[in-house]
Amino acid sequence: MTEKPTSRQLPVTRYDHGRTELTELLGDLPKYRVEQVWQGLYKDLVNPDEISTLPKNLREELRASLPAALRQDVRSVGDQGETIKWLWRLTDDALIETVLMHYQKRSTVCISSQVGCAMGCGFCATGQMGFDRHLTAGEMVEQVIRAQQEAGDRRVSNVVFMGMGEPLANFDRTWTAVERLHGDLGLSARHITVSTVGMVPGILRMAEEALPVNLAVSLHAANDDLRDELVPINQRWPLAELADACRVHFDRTGRRLSLEWALIADVNDQPVDAQQLASFARSLGAHINLIPLNPTPGWPSQGSSPEQVRKFAEHLTNLGANATIRRTRGTEIDAACGQLRSTRLERPRVAVDLPSRSDRQDSPPE
């Protein structure tokens, strides 16, 4: 799988350096000074000029040589303070979003891996934007750092690569960020999840890596005809190839697969869809996350009603599948799944309305 480079030359920023890179960058300093810098950035989570153990002149030098990648453009709070969304402006003025979600026993940060997305899923707000460029590893790591600074004592316990972009289309930088989150920030691999629309080569590369992080697949349809419409990458790697890659990942990592399913009224929320999904999930021992479709300006279809979501989940359970209805978070601040978009760039694509179930001749699997 060949990656396109970032579309423009970007300056090196603060969290492009892990412990090893800092050692090389600051090689003329004593080792204990390098350790103090690393401690300040990754443990104390402070700016270089705030590392109190360093002399003032060194702090000033580091402030210039280790600039931040993210500048806050907008900060929105929803769910009585339990959901926080940032719109960040990068060094080239590109815009990305990050969402922090507090739960009773954990805090999860959802980070972006690209500016925009090239996958073309019409119901996704980011997909409606088109693709601009890949994020650097430092830009990804800094999103987590900023969220941890906000979380304070509540501590970020989980990181999900489910924000803007397709992480596996930016594999090398994404994986560098994963390794840094694990090695420098101390996050367990089991608390890191990488989500993909189904880039089979990337899934197979994940399976070969030393860190057994979790894999989530944005499925949304369990027959190729419908998935070709909803998730265009399926035309390149259809469901059979996707399933084979997911089995390889499970066999090598032992991590249970998660399947994400955005419920779209009269499109993928009928009994036949439940039958196809249950069959696919059972064959992989996967867990299903059901997500009512969130509204986006460039997509005409509606999310399934709460009653239809409940019936769909019940049908899956009766078919022996393991499914959970995901609680929608941050809808009022455009922070829920499928709504991540740079709100300052109003470029929604007008999607073609999908045929309803009554217009298609689908049948359940044998």
mmCIF file of C-alpha atoms in Angstrom:
data_model
loop_
_atom_site.group_PDB
_atom_site.id
_atom_site.type_symbol
_atom_site.label_atom_id
_atom_site.label_comp_id
_atom_site.label_asym_id
_atom_site.label_seq_id
_atom_site.Cartn_x
_atom_site.Cartn_y
_atom_site.Cartn_z
ATOM 1 C CA MET A 1 0.000 0.000 0.000
ATOM 2 C CA THR A 2 1.568 3.259 -1.138
ATOM 3 C CA GLU A 3 0.952 6.406 0.837
ATOM 4 C CA LYS A 4 0.792 9.861 -0.653
ATOM 5 C CA PRO A 5 3.061 12.339 1.108
ATOM 6 C CA THR A 6 1.636 15.278 2.981
ATOM 7 C CA SER A 7 0.633 17.866 0.410
ATOM 8 C CA ARG A 8 3.012 20.578 1.629
ATOM 9 C CA GLN A 9 6.259 20.925 3.540
ATOM 10 C CA LEU A 10 5.445 21.187 7.231
ATOM 11 C CA PRO A 11 7.650 22.394 10.087
ATOM 12 C CA VAL A 12 8.753 19.891 12.704
ATOM 13 C CA THR A 13 6.620 20.385 15.802
ATOM 14 C CA ARG A 14 6.801 19.527 19.486
ATOM 15 C CA TYR A 15 5.419 15.990 19.508
ATOM 16 C CA ASP A 16 7.163 14.852 16.352
ATOM 17 C CA HIS A 17 9.841 13.877 18.895
ATOM 18 C CA GLY A 18 9.572 10.859 21.158
ATOM 19 C CA ARG A 19 12.272 9.900 23.640
ATOM 20 C CA THR A 20 14.612 8.574 20.948
ATOM 21 C CA GLU A 21 14.147 11.578 18.664
ATOM 22 C CA LEU A 22 14.621 14.015 21.544
ATOM 23 C CA THR A 23 17.886 12.301 22.426
ATOM 24 C CA GLU A 24 19.106 12.837 18.858
ATOM 25 C CA LEU A 25 17.803 16.412 18.673
ATOM 26 C CA LEU A 26 19.320 17.414 22.018
ATOM 27 C CA GLY A 27 22.442 15.307 21.689
ATOM 28 C CA ASP A 28 24.752 18.092 22.872
ATOM 29 C CA LEU A 29 22.923 18.258 26.221
ATOM 30 C CA PRO A 30 23.648 15.979 29.181
ATOM 31 C CA LYS A 31 21.418 12.917 29.319
ATOM 32 C CA TYR A 32 19.705 14.120 32.457
ATOM 33 C CA ARG A 33 18.642 17.319 30.633
ATOM 34 C CA VAL A 34 17.152 15.296 27.788
ATOM 35 C CA GLU A 35 15.264 13.246 30.355
ATOM 36 C CA GLN A 36 13.953 16.435 31.967
ATOM 37 C CA VAL A 37 12.668 17.658 28.601
ATOM 38 C CA TRP A 38 10.985 14.326 27.878
ATOM 39 C CA GLN A 39 9.492 14.262 31.381
ATOM 40 C CA GLY A 40 8.118 17.765 30.937
ATOM 41 C CA LEU A 41 6.524 17.056 27.563
ATOM 42 C CA TYR A 42 5.136 13.553 28.109
ATOM 43 C CA LYS A 43 4.591 13.219 31.856
ATOM 44 C CA ASP A 44 4.028 16.731 33.178
ATOM 45 C CA LEU A 45 2.345 17.741 29.882
ATOM 46 C CA VAL A 46 3.696 21.278 29.966
ATOM 47 C CA ASN A 47 5.111 23.590 27.316
ATOM 48 C CA PRO A 48 8.912 23.634 26.965
ATOM 49 C CA ASP A 49 9.151 27.091 28.543
ATOM 50 C CA GLU A 50 7.239 25.784 31.566
ATOM 51 C CA ILE A 51 9.671 22.970 32.429
ATOM 52 C CA SER A 52 10.828 24.343 35.757
ATOM 53 C CA THR A 53 13.817 22.012 36.084
ATOM 54 C CA LEU A 54 15.500 23.630 33.061
ATOM 55 C CA PRO A 55 17.497 26.866 33.049
ATOM 56 C CA LYS A 56 15.674 29.852 31.572
ATOM 57 C CA ASN A 57 17.850 30.193 28.481
ATOM 58 C CA LEU A 58 17.302 26.532 27.558
ATOM 59 C CA ARG A 59 13.560 26.876 28.053
ATOM 60 C CA GLU A 60 13.513 29.807 25.641
ATOM 61 C CA GLU A 61 15.545 27.868 23.074
ATOM 62 C CA LEU A 62 13.207 24.883 23.323
ATOM 63 C CA ARG A 63 10.147 27.067 22.954
ATOM 64 C CA ALA A 64 11.470 28.172 19.569
ATOM 65 C CA SER A 65 12.742 24.771 18.425
ATOM 66 C CA LEU A 66 9.757 22.736 19.678
ATOM 67 C CA PRO A 67 6.683 24.703 18.554
ATOM 68 C CA ALA A 68 3.149 23.450 19.122
ATOM 69 C CA ALA A 69 1.349 21.938 16.133
ATOM 70 C CA LEU A 70 -2.167 22.884 17.257
ATOM 71 C CA ARG A 71 -3.731 26.268 17.899
ATOM 72 C CA GLN A 72 -7.210 26.305 19.356
ATOM 73 C CA ASP A 73 -9.710 27.837 16.955
ATOM 74 C CA VAL A 74 -12.968 26.750 18.599
ATOM 75 C CA ARG A 75 -13.748 24.886 21.818
ATOM 76 C CA SER A 76 -17.302 23.578 22.297
ATOM 77 C CA VAL A 77 -18.767 21.849 25.338
ATOM 78 C CA GLY A 78 -21.833 19.595 25.389
ATOM 79 C CA ASP A 79 -23.546 16.898 27.456
ATOM 80 C CA GLN A 80 -23.281 18.995 30.634
ATOM 81 C CA GLY A 81 -19.526 19.211 30.264
ATOM 82 C CA GLU A 82 -18.986 15.520 29.524
ATOM 83 C CA THR A 83 -18.158 16.064 25.836
ATOM 84 C CA ILE A 84 -15.630 18.611 24.597
ATOM 85 C CA LYS A 85 -14.812 19.267 20.949
ATOM 86 C CA TRP A 86 -11.918 21.302 19.626
ATOM 87 C CA LEU A 87 -11.415 22.757 16.200
ATOM 88 C CA TRP A 88 -7.652 23.043 15.835
ATOM 89 C CA ARG A 89 -5.774 25.222 13.372
ATOM 90 C CA LEU A 90 -2.526 23.620 12.207
ATOM 91 C CA THR A 91 0.711 25.335 11.210
ATOM 92 C CA ASP A 92 -0.461 25.517 7.568
ATOM 93 C CA ASP A 93 -3.914 26.818 8.622
ATOM 94 C CA ALA A 94 -5.600 23.476 7.917
ATOM 95 C CA LEU A 95 -8.404 22.611 10.350
ATOM 96 C CA ILE A 96 -9.016 19.363 12.227
ATOM 97 C CA GLU A 97 -11.215 18.283 15.098
ATOM 98 C CA THR A 98 -10.712 16.302 18.302
ATOM 99 C CA VAL A 99 -13.384 15.108 20.725
ATOM 100 C CA LEU A 100 -12.957 14.223 24.418
ATOM 101 C CA MET A 101 -15.732 12.145 25.985
ATOM 102 C CA HIS A 102 -15.972 11.499 29.704
ATOM 103 C CA TYR A 103 -17.764 8.388 30.954
ATOM 104 C CA GLN A 104 -18.306 7.078 34.463
ATOM 105 C CA LYS A 105 -15.198 4.900 34.521
ATOM 106 C CA ARG A 106 -13.113 6.175 31.618
ATOM 107 C CA SER A 107 -12.308 9.133 29.400
ATOM 108 C CA THR A 108 -11.895 8.581 25.675
ATOM 109 C CA VAL A 109 -10.376 10.929 23.125
ATOM 110 C CA CYS A 110 -11.305 10.585 19.464
ATOM 111 C CA ILE A 111 -8.521 11.913 17.256
ATOM 112 C CA SER A 112 -8.151 12.771 13.576
ATOM 113 C CA SER A 113 -5.549 11.195 11.301
ATOM 114 C CA GLN A 114 -6.038 13.290 8.157
ATOM 115 C CA VAL A 115 -7.311 16.685 7.093
ATOM 116 C CA GLY A 116 -10.497 15.591 5.354
ATOM 117 C CA CYS A 117 -10.888 12.090 3.922
ATOM 118 C CA ALA A 118 -10.652 10.487 0.481
ATOM 119 C CA MET A 119 -12.871 7.478 1.195
ATOM 120 C CA GLY A 120 -16.030 9.169 -0.107
ATOM 121 C CA CYS A 121 -18.599 7.744 2.324
ATOM 122 C CA GLY A 122 -21.494 10.077 1.540
ATOM 123 C CA PHE A 123 -23.201 9.896 4.943
ATOM 124 C CA CYS A 124 -20.028 11.000 6.765
ATOM 125 C CA ALA A 125 -19.490 14.734 7.210
ATOM 126 C CA THR A 126 -15.723 14.366 6.822
ATOM 127 C CA GLY A 127 -16.180 12.301 3.661
ATOM 128 C CA GLN A 128 -18.228 15.150 2.220
ATOM 129 C CA MET A 129 -15.202 17.466 2.577
ATOM 130 C CA GLY A 130 -12.791 15.542 0.371
ATOM 131 C CA PHE A 131 -9.109 14.973 1.169
ATOM 132 C CA ASP A 132 -6.506 17.653 1.913
ATOM 133 C CA ARG A 133 -3.472 15.986 3.521
ATOM 134 C CA HIS A 134 -2.199 13.433 6.012
ATOM 135 C CA LEU A 135 -1.517 14.452 9.588
ATOM 136 C CA THR A 136 1.956 13.955 10.996
ATOM 137 C CA ALA A 137 2.513 11.646 13.947
ATOM 138 C CA GLY A 138 3.194 14.701 16.091
ATOM 139 C CA GLU A 139 -0.119 16.297 15.147
ATOM 140 C CA MET A 140 -1.916 13.109 16.185
ATOM 141 C CA VAL A 141 -0.052 12.745 19.475
ATOM 142 C CA GLU A 142 -0.575 16.389 20.365
ATOM 143 C CA GLN A 143 -4.361 15.928 20.103
ATOM 144 C CA VAL A 144 -4.114 13.366 22.907
ATOM 145 C CA ILE A 145 -1.818 15.611 24.954
ATOM 146 C CA ARG A 146 -4.250 18.523 24.682
ATOM 147 C CA ALA A 147 -7.152 16.289 25.688
ATOM 148 C CA GLN A 148 -5.189 15.011 28.694
ATOM 149 C CA GLN A 149 -4.420 18.569 29.747
ATOM 150 C CA GLU A 150 -8.167 19.243 29.674
ATOM 151 C CA ALA A 151 -9.075 15.987 31.439
ATOM 152 C CA GLY A 152 -6.740 16.581 34.375
ATOM 153 C CA ASP A 153 -7.394 14.106 37.176
ATOM 154 C CA ARG A 154 -9.972 12.271 35.060
ATOM 155 C CA ARG A 155 -7.098 11.110 32.828
ATOM 156 C CA VAL A 156 -7.497 9.977 29.249
ATOM 157 C CA SER A 157 -7.693 6.194 29.429
ATOM 158 C CA ASN A 158 -8.635 5.360 25.827
ATOM 159 C CA VAL A 159 -7.654 6.707 22.417
ATOM 160 C CA VAL A 160 -9.667 5.962 19.288
ATOM 161 C CA PHE A 161 -8.513 6.846 15.779
ATOM 162 C CA MET A 162 -12.082 7.534 14.659
ATOM 163 C CA GLY A 163 -11.989 11.240 13.903
ATOM 164 C CA MET A 164 -11.385 12.902 10.548
ATOM 165 C CA GLY A 165 -9.672 10.698 7.987
ATOM 166 C CA GLU A 166 -8.820 7.064 7.280
ATOM 167 C CA PRO A 167 -5.939 6.071 9.607
ATOM 168 C CA LEU A 168 -4.783 3.140 7.496
ATOM 169 C CA ALA A 169 -4.410 5.366 4.427
ATOM 170 C CA ASN A 170 -1.803 7.198 6.531
ATOM 171 C CA PHE A 171 -0.359 4.033 8.009
ATOM 172 C CA ASP A 172 3.263 4.927 8.769
ATOM 173 C CA ARG A 173 2.440 8.158 10.574
ATOM 174 C CA THR A 174 -0.535 6.615 12.349
ATOM 175 C CA TRP A 175 1.571 3.748 13.604
ATOM 176 C CA THR A 176 4.339 6.061 14.751
ATOM 177 C CA ALA A 177 1.675 7.898 16.765
ATOM 178 C CA VAL A 178 0.403 4.585 18.182
ATOM 179 C CA GLU A 179 3.915 3.616 19.277
ATOM 180 C CA ARG A 180 4.467 7.028 20.855
ATOM 181 C CA LEU A 181 1.141 6.895 22.719
ATOM 182 C CA HIS A 182 2.206 3.520 24.080
ATOM 183 C CA GLY A 183 5.910 4.135 24.674
ATOM 184 C CA ASP A 184 5.971 7.801 25.703
ATOM 185 C CA LEU A 185 2.506 8.379 27.167
ATOM 186 C CA GLY A 186 2.180 4.894 28.650
ATOM 187 C CA LEU A 187 -1.187 3.926 27.156
ATOM 188 C CA SER A 188 -1.859 0.199 27.017
ATOM 189 C CA ALA A 189 -2.299 -1.265 23.534
ATOM 190 C CA ARG A 190 -5.671 -2.649 24.634
ATOM 191 C CA HIS A 191 -6.824 0.943 25.215
ATOM 192 C CA ILE A 192 -5.951 2.102 21.683
ATOM 193 C CA THR A 193 -8.364 1.469 18.793
ATOM 194 C CA VAL A 194 -7.714 2.083 15.110
ATOM 195 C CA SER A 195 -10.814 2.340 12.932
ATOM 196 C CA THR A 196 -10.915 1.711 9.185
ATOM 197 C CA VAL A 197 -13.516 1.599 6.442
ATOM 198 C CA GLY A 198 -11.859 -1.598 5.275
ATOM 199 C CA MET A 199 -8.376 -1.002 3.866
ATOM 200 C CA VAL A 200 -7.288 -4.622 3.729
ATOM 201 C CA PRO A 201 -3.522 -4.031 3.239
ATOM 202 C CA GLY A 202 -3.485 -1.780 6.295
ATOM 203 C CA ILE A 203 -5.311 -4.350 8.424
ATOM 204 C CA LEU A 204 -2.760 -6.968 7.413
ATOM 205 C CA ARG A 205 0.091 -4.592 8.286
ATOM 206 C CA MET A 206 -1.490 -3.966 11.695
ATOM 207 C CA ALA A 207 -1.535 -7.716 12.259
ATOM 208 C CA GLU A 208 2.241 -7.838 11.723
ATOM 209 C CA GLU A 209 3.054 -5.080 14.207
ATOM 210 C CA ALA A 210 4.293 -5.780 17.727
ATOM 211 C CA LEU A 211 1.577 -3.750 19.486
ATOM 212 C CA PRO A 212 -1.755 -5.623 19.484
ATOM 213 C CA VAL A 213 -4.090 -2.624 19.341
ATOM 214 C CA ASN A 214 -7.820 -2.965 18.779
ATOM 215 C CA LEU A 215 -9.318 -2.945 15.293
ATOM 216 C CA ALA A 216 -12.704 -1.446 14.437
ATOM 217 C CA VAL A 217 -14.278 -1.664 10.981
ATOM 218 C CA SER A 218 -16.865 0.835 9.786
ATOM 219 C CA LEU A 219 -19.055 -1.768 8.094
ATOM 220 C CA HIS A 220 -22.549 -0.227 7.600
ATOM 221 C CA ALA A 221 -23.634 -2.970 5.167
ATOM 222 C CA ALA A 222 -23.067 -6.723 5.087
ATOM 223 C CA ASN A 223 -23.772 -7.333 1.412
ATOM 224 C CA ASP A 224 -21.482 -6.068 -1.322
ATOM 225 C CA ASP A 225 -24.117 -4.314 -3.434
ATOM 226 C CA LEU A 226 -25.237 -2.000 -0.641
ATOM 227 C CA ARG A 227 -21.745 -1.570 0.804
ATOM 228 C CA ASP A 228 -20.436 -0.549 -2.621
ATOM 229 C CA GLU A 229 -22.891 2.380 -2.412
ATOM 230 C CA LEU A 230 -22.342 3.318 1.225
ATOM 231 C CA VAL A 231 -18.599 2.650 1.512
ATOM 232 C CA PRO A 232 -17.000 2.976 -1.952
ATOM 233 C CA ILE A 233 -13.700 1.349 -0.890
ATOM 234 C CA ASN A 234 -15.689 -1.910 -0.803
ATOM 235 C CA GLN A 235 -15.475 -1.956 -4.597
ATOM 236 C CA ARG A 236 -11.724 -2.500 -4.220
ATOM 237 C CA TRP A 237 -11.734 -4.798 -1.184
ATOM 238 C CA PRO A 238 -15.121 -6.532 -0.943
ATOM 239 C CA LEU A 239 -16.523 -8.166 2.162
ATOM 240 C CA ALA A 240 -14.922 -11.586 1.649
ATOM 241 C CA GLU A 241 -11.423 -10.070 1.476
ATOM 242 C CA LEU A 242 -12.192 -7.787 4.406
ATOM 243 C CA ALA A 243 -13.356 -10.725 6.522
ATOM 244 C CA ASP A 244 -10.209 -12.712 5.699
ATOM 245 C CA ALA A 245 -7.989 -9.799 6.763
ATOM 246 C CA CYS A 246 -9.935 -9.385 10.011
ATOM 247 C CA ARG A 247 -9.433 -13.079 10.795
ATOM 248 C CA VAL A 248 -5.688 -12.688 10.284
ATOM 249 C CA HIS A 249 -5.660 -9.718 12.649
ATOM 250 C CA PHE A 250 -7.564 -11.623 15.318
ATOM 251 C CA ASP A 251 -5.425 -14.743 14.959
ATOM 252 C CA ARG A 252 -2.213 -12.752 15.427
ATOM 253 C CA THR A 253 -3.314 -10.266 18.092
ATOM 254 C CA GLY A 254 -6.130 -11.984 19.983
ATOM 255 C CA ARG A 255 -8.068 -8.692 19.908
ATOM 256 C CA ARG A 256 -11.804 -8.981 19.312
ATOM 257 C CA LEU A 257 -13.004 -7.115 16.249
ATOM 258 C CA SER A 258 -15.559 -4.311 16.545
ATOM 259 C CA LEU A 259 -17.997 -3.598 13.723
ATOM 260 C CA GLU A 260 -19.445 -0.091 13.475
ATOM 261 C CA TRP A 261 -22.923 0.180 11.935
ATOM 262 C CA ALA A 262 -24.583 3.559 11.341
ATOM 263 C CA LEU A 263 -28.317 2.870 11.126
ATOM 264 C CA ILE A 264 -29.926 4.659 8.164
ATOM 265 C CA ALA A 265 -33.715 4.665 7.975
ATOM 266 C CA ASP A 266 -35.066 2.195 5.405
ATOM 267 C CA VAL A 267 -31.587 1.594 3.984
ATOM 268 C CA ASN A 268 -29.713 -0.750 6.361
ATOM 269 C CA ASP A 269 -32.065 -1.142 9.347
ATOM 270 C CA GLN A 270 -34.397 -3.908 8.182
ATOM 271 C CA PRO A 271 -34.584 -7.598 9.252
ATOM 272 C CA VAL A 272 -32.645 -8.724 6.178
ATOM 273 C CA ASP A 273 -29.824 -6.355 7.144
ATOM 274 C CA ALA A 274 -29.799 -7.760 10.666
ATOM 275 C CA GLN A 275 -29.586 -11.297 9.286
ATOM 276 C CA GLN A 276 -26.664 -10.430 7.028
ATOM 277 C CA LEU A 277 -24.875 -8.494 9.762
ATOM 278 C CA ALA A 278 -25.388 -11.205 12.378
ATOM 279 C CA SER A 279 -23.998 -13.828 10.010
ATOM 280 C CA PHE A 280 -20.939 -11.696 9.212
ATOM 281 C CA ALA A 281 -20.286 -10.834 12.863
ATOM 282 C CA ARG A 282 -20.708 -14.403 14.139
ATOM 283 C CA SER A 283 -18.246 -15.705 11.552
ATOM 284 C CA LEU A 284 -15.610 -13.337 12.987
ATOM 285 C CA GLY A 285 -16.542 -13.449 16.673
ATOM 286 C CA ALA A 286 -17.037 -9.686 16.403
ATOM 287 C CA HIS A 287 -18.893 -7.203 18.582
ATOM 288 C CA ILE A 288 -21.343 -4.830 16.872
ATOM 289 C CA ASN A 289 -21.684 -1.161 17.791
ATOM 290 C CA LEU A 290 -24.967 0.285 16.539
ATOM 291 C CA ILE A 291 -24.930 4.033 15.923
ATOM 292 C CA PRO A 292 -28.046 5.946 14.849
ATOM 293 C CA LEU A 293 -27.005 8.001 11.817
ATOM 294 C CA ASN A 294 -26.213 11.579 12.747
ATOM 295 C CA PRO A 295 -27.507 14.373 10.497
ATOM 296 C CA THR A 296 -25.085 16.004 8.056
ATOM 297 C CA PRO A 297 -25.826 18.769 5.544
ATOM 298 C CA GLY A 298 -24.672 16.800 2.484
ATOM 299 C CA TRP A 299 -26.677 13.618 3.093
ATOM 300 C CA PRO A 300 -30.447 13.478 2.544
ATOM 301 C CA SER A 301 -31.320 10.239 4.361
ATOM 302 C CA GLN A 302 -32.360 10.148 8.010
ATOM 303 C CA GLY A 303 -31.134 8.057 10.897
ATOM 304 C CA SER A 304 -33.303 5.202 12.131
ATOM 305 C CA SER A 305 -35.871 6.015 14.800
ATOM 306 C CA PRO A 306 -35.116 5.008 18.402
ATOM 307 C CA GLU A 307 -37.777 2.297 18.146
ATOM 308 C CA GLN A 308 -36.260 0.905 14.950
ATOM 309 C CA VAL A 309 -32.793 0.956 16.527
ATOM 310 C CA ARG A 310 -34.152 -1.008 19.485
ATOM 311 C CA LYS A 311 -35.850 -3.560 17.207
ATOM 312 C CA PHE A 312 -32.714 -3.960 15.106
ATOM 313 C CA ALA A 313 -30.587 -4.588 18.197
ATOM 314 C CA GLU A 314 -33.141 -7.065 19.522
ATOM 315 C CA HIS A 315 -33.168 -8.890 16.197
ATOM 316 C CA LEU A 316 -29.368 -9.185 16.272
ATOM 317 C CA THR A 317 -29.469 -10.582 19.804
ATOM 318 C CA ASN A 318 -32.078 -13.149 18.786
ATOM 319 C CA LEU A 319 -29.783 -14.183 15.937
ATOM 320 C CA GLY A 320 -26.925 -14.828 18.363
ATOM 321 C CA ALA A 321 -24.899 -11.695 17.638
ATOM 322 C CA ASN A 322 -23.252 -9.529 20.298
ATOM 323 C CA ALA A 323 -24.490 -5.953 19.816
ATOM 324 C CA THR A 324 -24.562 -2.693 21.758
ATOM 325 C CA ILE A 325 -26.431 0.520 20.992
ATOM 326 C CA ARG A 326 -23.840 3.244 21.323
ATOM 327 C CA ARG A 327 -24.937 6.281 23.266
ATOM 328 C CA THR A 328 -24.828 9.302 20.982
ATOM 329 C CA ARG A 329 -22.544 11.991 22.373
ATOM 330 C CA GLY A 330 -22.086 15.630 21.447
ATOM 331 C CA THR A 331 -24.794 15.916 18.804
ATOM 332 C CA GLU A 332 -25.601 19.494 19.804
ATOM 333 C CA ILE A 333 -21.989 20.549 19.158
ATOM 334 C CA ASP A 334 -21.571 18.494 15.948
ATOM 335 C CA ALA A 335 -19.203 16.130 17.770
ATOM 336 C CA ALA A 336 -20.973 12.788 17.386
ATOM 337 C CA CYS A 337 -19.708 10.052 15.063
ATOM 338 C CA GLY A 338 -20.099 11.029 11.426
ATOM 339 C CA GLN A 339 -20.290 14.745 12.222
ATOM 340 C CA LEU A 340 -16.594 15.548 12.479
ATOM 341 C CA ARG A 341 -16.011 18.276 9.970
ATOM 342 C CA SER A 342 -14.196 21.569 9.740
ATOM 343 C CA THR A 343 -17.166 23.833 10.268
ATOM 344 C CA ARG A 344 -15.273 26.809 8.907
ATOM 345 C CA LEU A 345 -15.093 25.079 5.503
ATOM 346 C CA GLU A 346 -18.619 24.727 4.173
ATOM 347 C CA ARG A 347 -17.976 22.321 1.319
ATOM 348 C CA PRO A 348 -20.595 19.570 1.705
ATOM 349 C CA ARG A 349 -21.050 17.336 -1.314
ATOM 350 C CA VAL A 350 -24.653 16.711 -2.320
ATOM 351 C CA ALA A 351 -25.125 12.970 -2.116
ATOM 352 C CA VAL A 352 -27.469 10.944 -4.302
ATOM 353 C CA ASP A 353 -30.349 9.521 -2.298
ATOM 354 C CA LEU A 354 -30.109 5.775 -1.873
ATOM 355 C CA PRO A 355 -32.960 3.537 -2.983
ATOM 356 C CA SER A 356 -35.127 2.399 -0.101
ATOM 357 C CA ARG A 357 -35.441 -1.240 0.878
ATOM 358 C CA SER A 358 -38.653 -1.587 -1.133
ATOM 359 C CA ASP A 359 -36.781 -0.540 -4.289
ATOM 360 C CA ARG A 360 -34.022 -3.150 -3.908
ATOM 361 C CA GLN A 361 -34.148 -6.897 -4.292
ATOM 362 C CA ASP A 362 -31.927 -8.017 -1.431
ATOM 363 C CA SER A 363 -32.257 -11.411 0.138
ATOM 364 C CA PRO A 364 -30.776 -12.804 3.328
ATOM 365 C CA PRO A 365 -27.733 -15.073 3.124
ATOM 366 C CA GLU A 366 -28.220 -18.809 2.895
#
